[in-house]
Tab-separated table of C-alpha atoms in Angstrom:
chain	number	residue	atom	x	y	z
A	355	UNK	CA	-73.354	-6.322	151.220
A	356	UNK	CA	-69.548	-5.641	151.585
A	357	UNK	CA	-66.616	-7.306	150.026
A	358	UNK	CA	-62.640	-7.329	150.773
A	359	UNK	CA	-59.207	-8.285	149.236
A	360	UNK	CA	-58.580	-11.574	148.694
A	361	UNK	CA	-54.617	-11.389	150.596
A	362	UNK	CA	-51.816	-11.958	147.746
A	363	UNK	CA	-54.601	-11.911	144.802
A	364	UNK	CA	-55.890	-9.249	142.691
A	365	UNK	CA	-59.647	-10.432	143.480
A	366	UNK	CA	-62.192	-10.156	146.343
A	367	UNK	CA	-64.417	-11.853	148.544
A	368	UNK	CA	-67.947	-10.598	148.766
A	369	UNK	CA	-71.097	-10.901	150.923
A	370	UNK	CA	-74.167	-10.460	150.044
A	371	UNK	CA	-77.271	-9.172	152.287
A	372	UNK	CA	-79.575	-11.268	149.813
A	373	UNK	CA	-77.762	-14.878	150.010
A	374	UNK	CA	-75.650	-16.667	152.549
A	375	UNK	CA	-72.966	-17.595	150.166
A	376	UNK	CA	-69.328	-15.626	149.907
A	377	UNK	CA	-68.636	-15.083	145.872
A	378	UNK	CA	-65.651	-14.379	144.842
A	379	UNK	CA	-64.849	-11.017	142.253
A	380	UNK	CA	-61.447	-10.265	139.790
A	381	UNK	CA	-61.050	-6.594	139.455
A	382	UNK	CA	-63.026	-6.165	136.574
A	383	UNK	CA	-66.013	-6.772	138.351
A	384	UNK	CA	-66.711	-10.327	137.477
A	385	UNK	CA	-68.172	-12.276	139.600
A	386	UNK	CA	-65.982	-16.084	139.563
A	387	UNK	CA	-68.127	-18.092	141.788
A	388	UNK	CA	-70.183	-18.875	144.588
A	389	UNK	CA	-68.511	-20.572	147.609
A	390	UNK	CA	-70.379	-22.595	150.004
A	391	UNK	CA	-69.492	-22.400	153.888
A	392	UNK	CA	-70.669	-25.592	155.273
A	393	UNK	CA	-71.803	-24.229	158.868
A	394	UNK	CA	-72.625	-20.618	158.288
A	395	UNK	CA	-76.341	-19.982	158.266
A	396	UNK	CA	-76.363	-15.894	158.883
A	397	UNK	CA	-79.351	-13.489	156.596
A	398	UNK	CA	-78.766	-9.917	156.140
A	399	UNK	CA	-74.872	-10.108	156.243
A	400	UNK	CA	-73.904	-6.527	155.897
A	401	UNK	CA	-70.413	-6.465	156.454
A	402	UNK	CA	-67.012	-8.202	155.713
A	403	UNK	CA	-63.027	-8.397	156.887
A	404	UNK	CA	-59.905	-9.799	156.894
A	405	UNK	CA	-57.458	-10.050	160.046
A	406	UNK	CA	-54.226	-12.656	159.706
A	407	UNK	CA	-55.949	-15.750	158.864
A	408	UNK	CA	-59.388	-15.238	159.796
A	409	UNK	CA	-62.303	-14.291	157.886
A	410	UNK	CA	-65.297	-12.315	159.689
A	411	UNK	CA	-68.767	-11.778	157.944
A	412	UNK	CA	-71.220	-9.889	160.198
A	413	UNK	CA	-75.212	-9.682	160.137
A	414	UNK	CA	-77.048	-6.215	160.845
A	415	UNK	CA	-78.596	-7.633	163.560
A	416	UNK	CA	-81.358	-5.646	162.201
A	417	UNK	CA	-85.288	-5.886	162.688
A	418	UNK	CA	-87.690	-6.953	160.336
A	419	UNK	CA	-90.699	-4.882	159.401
A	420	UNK	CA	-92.602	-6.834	162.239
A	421	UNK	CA	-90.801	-5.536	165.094
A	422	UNK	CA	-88.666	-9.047	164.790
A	423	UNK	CA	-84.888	-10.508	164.767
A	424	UNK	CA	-83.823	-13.686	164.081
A	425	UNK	CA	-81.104	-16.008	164.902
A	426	UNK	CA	-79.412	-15.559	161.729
A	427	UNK	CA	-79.486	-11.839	161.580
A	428	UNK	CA	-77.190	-11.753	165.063
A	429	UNK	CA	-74.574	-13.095	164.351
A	430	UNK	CA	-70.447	-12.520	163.778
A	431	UNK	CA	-69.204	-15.606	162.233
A	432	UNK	CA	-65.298	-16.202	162.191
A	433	UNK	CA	-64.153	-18.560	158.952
A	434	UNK	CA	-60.605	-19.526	158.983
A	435	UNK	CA	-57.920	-20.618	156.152
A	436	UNK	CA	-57.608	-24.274	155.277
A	437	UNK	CA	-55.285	-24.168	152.649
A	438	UNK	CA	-56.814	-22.304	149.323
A	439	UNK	CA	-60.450	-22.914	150.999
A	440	UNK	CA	-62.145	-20.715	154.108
A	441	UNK	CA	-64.205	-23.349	156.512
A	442	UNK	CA	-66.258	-22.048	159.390
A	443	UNK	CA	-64.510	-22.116	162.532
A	444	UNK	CA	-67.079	-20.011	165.362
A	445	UNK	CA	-69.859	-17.765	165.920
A	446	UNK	CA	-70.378	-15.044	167.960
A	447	UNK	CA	-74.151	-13.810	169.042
A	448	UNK	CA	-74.138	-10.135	168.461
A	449	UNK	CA	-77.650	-9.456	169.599
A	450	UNK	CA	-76.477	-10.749	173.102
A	451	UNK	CA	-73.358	-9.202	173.376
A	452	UNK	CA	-75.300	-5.543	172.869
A	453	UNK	CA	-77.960	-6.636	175.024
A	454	UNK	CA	-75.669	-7.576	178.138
A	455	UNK	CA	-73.524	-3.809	177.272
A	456	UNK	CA	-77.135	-2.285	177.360
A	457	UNK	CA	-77.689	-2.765	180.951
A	458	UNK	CA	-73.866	-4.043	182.140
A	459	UNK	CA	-73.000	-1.198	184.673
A	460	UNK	CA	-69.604	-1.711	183.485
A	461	UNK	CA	-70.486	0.154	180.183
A	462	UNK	CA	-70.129	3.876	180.359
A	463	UNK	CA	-73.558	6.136	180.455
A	464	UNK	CA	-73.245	7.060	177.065
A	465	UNK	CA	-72.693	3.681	175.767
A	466	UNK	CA	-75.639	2.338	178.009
A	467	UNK	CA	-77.883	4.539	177.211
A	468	UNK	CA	-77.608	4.644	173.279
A	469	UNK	CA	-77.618	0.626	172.790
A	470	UNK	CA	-80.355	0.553	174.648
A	471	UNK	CA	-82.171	3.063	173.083
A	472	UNK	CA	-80.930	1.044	169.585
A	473	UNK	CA	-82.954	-2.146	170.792
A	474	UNK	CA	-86.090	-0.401	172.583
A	475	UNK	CA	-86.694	1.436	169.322
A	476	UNK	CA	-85.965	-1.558	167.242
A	477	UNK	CA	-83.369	1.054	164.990
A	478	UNK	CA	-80.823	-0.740	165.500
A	479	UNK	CA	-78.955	-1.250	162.255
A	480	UNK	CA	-74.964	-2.686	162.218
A	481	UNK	CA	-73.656	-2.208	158.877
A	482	UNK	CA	-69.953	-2.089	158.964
A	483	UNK	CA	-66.884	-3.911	161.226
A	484	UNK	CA	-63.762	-4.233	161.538
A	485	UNK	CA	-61.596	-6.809	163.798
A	486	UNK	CA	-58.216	-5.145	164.585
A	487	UNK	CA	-55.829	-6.230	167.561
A	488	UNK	CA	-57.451	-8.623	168.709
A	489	UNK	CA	-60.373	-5.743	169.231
A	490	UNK	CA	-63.944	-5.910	167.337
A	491	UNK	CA	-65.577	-2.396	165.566
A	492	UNK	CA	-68.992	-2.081	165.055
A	493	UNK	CA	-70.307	0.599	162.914
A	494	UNK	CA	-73.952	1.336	163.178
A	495	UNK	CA	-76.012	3.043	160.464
A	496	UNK	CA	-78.686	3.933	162.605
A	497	UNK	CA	-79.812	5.130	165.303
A	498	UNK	CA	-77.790	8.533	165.141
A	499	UNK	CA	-76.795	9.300	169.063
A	500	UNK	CA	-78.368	12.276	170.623
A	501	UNK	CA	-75.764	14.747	168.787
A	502	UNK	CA	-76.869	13.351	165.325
A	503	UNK	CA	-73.754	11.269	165.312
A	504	UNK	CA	-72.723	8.370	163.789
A	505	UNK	CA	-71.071	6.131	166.067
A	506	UNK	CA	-68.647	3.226	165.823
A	507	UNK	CA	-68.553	0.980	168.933
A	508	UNK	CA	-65.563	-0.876	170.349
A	509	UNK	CA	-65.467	-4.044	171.929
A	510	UNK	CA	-62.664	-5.345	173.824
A	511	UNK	CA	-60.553	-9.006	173.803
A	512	UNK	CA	-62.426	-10.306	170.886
A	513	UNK	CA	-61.227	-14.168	171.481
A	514	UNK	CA	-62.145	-14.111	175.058
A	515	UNK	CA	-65.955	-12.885	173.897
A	516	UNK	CA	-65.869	-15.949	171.729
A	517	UNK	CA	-64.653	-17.976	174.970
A	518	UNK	CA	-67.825	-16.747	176.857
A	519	UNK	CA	-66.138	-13.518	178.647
A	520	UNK	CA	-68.446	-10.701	179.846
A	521	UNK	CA	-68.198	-7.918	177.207
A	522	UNK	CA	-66.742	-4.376	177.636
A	523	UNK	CA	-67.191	-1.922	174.942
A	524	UNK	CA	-67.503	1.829	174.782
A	525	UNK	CA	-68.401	4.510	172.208
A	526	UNK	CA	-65.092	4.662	170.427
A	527	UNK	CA	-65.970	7.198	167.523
A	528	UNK	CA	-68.829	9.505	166.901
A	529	UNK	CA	-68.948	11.970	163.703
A	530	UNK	CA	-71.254	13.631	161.442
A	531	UNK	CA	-71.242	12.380	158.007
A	532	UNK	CA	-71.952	15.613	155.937
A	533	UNK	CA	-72.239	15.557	152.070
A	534	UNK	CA	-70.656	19.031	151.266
A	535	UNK	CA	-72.336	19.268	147.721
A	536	UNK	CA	-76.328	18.596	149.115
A	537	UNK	CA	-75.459	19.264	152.697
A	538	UNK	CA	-77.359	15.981	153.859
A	539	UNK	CA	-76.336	14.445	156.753
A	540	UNK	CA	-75.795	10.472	155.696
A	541	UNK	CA	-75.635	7.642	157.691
A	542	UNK	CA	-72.280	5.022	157.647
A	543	UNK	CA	-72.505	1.817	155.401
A	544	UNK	CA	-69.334	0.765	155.461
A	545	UNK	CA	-65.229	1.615	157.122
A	546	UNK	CA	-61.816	0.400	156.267
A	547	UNK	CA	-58.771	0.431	158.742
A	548	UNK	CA	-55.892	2.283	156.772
A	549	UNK	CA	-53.168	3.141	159.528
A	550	UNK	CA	-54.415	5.699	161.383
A	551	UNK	CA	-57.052	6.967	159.202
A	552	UNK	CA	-60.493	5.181	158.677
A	553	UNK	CA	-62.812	5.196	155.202
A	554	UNK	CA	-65.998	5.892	154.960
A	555	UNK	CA	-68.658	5.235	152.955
A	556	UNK	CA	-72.407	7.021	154.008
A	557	UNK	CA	-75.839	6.965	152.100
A	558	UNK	CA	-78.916	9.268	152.337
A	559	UNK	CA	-81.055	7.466	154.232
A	560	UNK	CA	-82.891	10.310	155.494
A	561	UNK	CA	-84.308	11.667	152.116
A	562	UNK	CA	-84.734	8.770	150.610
A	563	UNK	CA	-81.986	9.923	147.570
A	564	UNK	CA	-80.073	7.487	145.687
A	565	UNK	CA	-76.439	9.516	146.559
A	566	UNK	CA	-74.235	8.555	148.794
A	567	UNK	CA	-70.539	9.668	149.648
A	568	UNK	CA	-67.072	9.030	151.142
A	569	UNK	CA	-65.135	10.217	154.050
A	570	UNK	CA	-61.499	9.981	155.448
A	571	UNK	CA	-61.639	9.987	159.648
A	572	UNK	CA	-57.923	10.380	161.350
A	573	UNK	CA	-57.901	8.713	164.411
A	574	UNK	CA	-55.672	10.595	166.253
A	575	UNK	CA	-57.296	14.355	165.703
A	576	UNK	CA	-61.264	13.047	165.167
A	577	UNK	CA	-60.817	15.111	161.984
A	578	UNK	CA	-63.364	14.247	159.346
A	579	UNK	CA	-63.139	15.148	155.640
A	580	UNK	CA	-65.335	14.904	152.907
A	581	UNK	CA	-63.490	12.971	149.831
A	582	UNK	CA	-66.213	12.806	147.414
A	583	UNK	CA	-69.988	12.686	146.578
A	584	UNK	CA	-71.736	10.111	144.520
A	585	UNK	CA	-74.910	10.912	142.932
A	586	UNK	CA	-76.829	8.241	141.358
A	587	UNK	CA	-76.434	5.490	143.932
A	588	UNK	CA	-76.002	4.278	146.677
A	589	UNK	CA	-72.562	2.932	148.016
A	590	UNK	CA	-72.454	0.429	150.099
A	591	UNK	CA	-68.834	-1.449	150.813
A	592	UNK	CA	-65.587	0.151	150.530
A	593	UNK	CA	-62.134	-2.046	149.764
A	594	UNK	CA	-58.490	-1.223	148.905
């Protein structure tokens, strides 16, 4: 799951990967209610955020132990502001948007090659986004790239996607998420937008450890620096 700021409150908006519902959080942790989304049928939603008056709660587009996905696991859904309630307002199918980059011979080599690697190996595994200028961030937990990388993909003109516009997207950021105290590479579950520096949160996934760890990526020099390490558990959702 993932959760964000509610704007001009001191409380949050949460999703969980276990039920479709949004709940709502104060600061102290307490959890004030569930809220119903007429419209929004999405499983395994990993990832939350906020941009102007939009909502966006994203599924992992993840498959199951079968070798499965369904429906509900592809999606983006965009929920939008009706005065102090959030409605659904559209859907976007993930799953086809990374199939159509997969093989588009728009998409760069690199890009090509590791979403379609991502679906042929059934890894694929979206657990973090972020919509910013009118531009959609997906960051993937798994697969690694070829380097060992984490990756975060960017796709272009969000609202003409949601109109039915081919997609372009490339590789926009790859890193290595290194715990400095056990020296574990992690993989990402979860970024926040800050300016130009991006959060990070990372979990061993790899040695099966309950630790996990945080990160602070600038932008502009691809300069990543361990924050802090968290033994014990496993984070999952960063928010301001």
């Amino acid at each position: 799951g993932d959760y964000v700021v509610v704007p001009r409150t001191t409380d949050y908006l949460m999703v969980s990967d276990e039920k479709t519902p949004l709940f709502e959080m104060n600061s102290k942790g307490e959890v004030l209610q569930e809220i119903e989304i007429d419209g929004t049928k999405i499983d395994d939603a990993e990832s939350i955020s906020i941009d102007n008056n939009s909502l966006y709660i994203a599924a992992s587009v993840s498959f199951t132990k079968a070798g499965v996905i369904k429906n509900k696991r592809k999606k983006l859904v965009q929920l939008k502001r009706d005065e102090k309630r959030w409605v659904y307002y559209r859907e976007l199918n993930l799953y086809e948007v990374i199939s159509f980059l997969s093989e588009s011979k728009e998409t760069d080599d690199e890009t090509r090659r590791y979403l379609a690697k991502a679906l042929q190996e059934t890894t694929i595994n979206i657990e973090a986004h972020q919509v910013r200028d009118n531009a959609l961030y997906l960051g993937f937990k798994t697969p690694l790239n070829s380097a060992g990388q984490s990756v975060i993909l960017k796709i272009d003109d969000l609202e003409s996607l949601f109109s039915g516009t081919p997609a372009h997207a490339k590789i926009w950021k790859s890193f290595r998420l290194i715990d400095e105290s056990s020296k574990s590479v992690m993989t990402l579950s979860d970024m926040l937008f800050i300016g130009n520096k991006i959060y990070l949160t990372g979990v061993d996934t790899f040695n099966g450890n309950s630790s996990s760890g945080l990160w602070e990526l600038d932008v502009d020099s691809d300069q990543v620096s361990n924050l802090q390490s968290f033994t014990g558990y496993r984070a999952e959702g960063i928010a301001i």
